[in-house]
Tab-separated table of C-alpha atoms in Angstrom:
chain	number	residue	atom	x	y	z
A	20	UNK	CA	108.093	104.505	88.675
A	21	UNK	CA	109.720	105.797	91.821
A	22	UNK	CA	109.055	103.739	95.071
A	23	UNK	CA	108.552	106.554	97.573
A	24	UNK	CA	105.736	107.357	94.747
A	25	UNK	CA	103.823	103.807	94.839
A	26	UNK	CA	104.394	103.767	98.553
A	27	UNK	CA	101.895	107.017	99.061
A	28	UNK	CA	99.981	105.820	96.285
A	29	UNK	CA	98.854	102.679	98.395
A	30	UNK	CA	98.873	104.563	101.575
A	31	UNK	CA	96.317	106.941	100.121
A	32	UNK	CA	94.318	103.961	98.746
A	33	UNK	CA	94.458	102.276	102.103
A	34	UNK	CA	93.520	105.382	103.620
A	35	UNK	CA	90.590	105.926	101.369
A	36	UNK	CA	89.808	102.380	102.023
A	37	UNK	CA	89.546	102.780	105.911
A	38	UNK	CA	87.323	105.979	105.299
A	39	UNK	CA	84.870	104.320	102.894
A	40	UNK	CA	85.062	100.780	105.287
């Protein structure tokens, strides 16, 4: 697995996190 990839992978969770939090 690419890093760059698992990097936006957890942004995007984070950012779905904040927007459900």
């Amino acid at each position: 697995m690419d890093v760059r990839e698992l990097a936006v992978q957890k942004k995007r969770e984070l950012k779905g996190f904040l927007t459900v939090g």
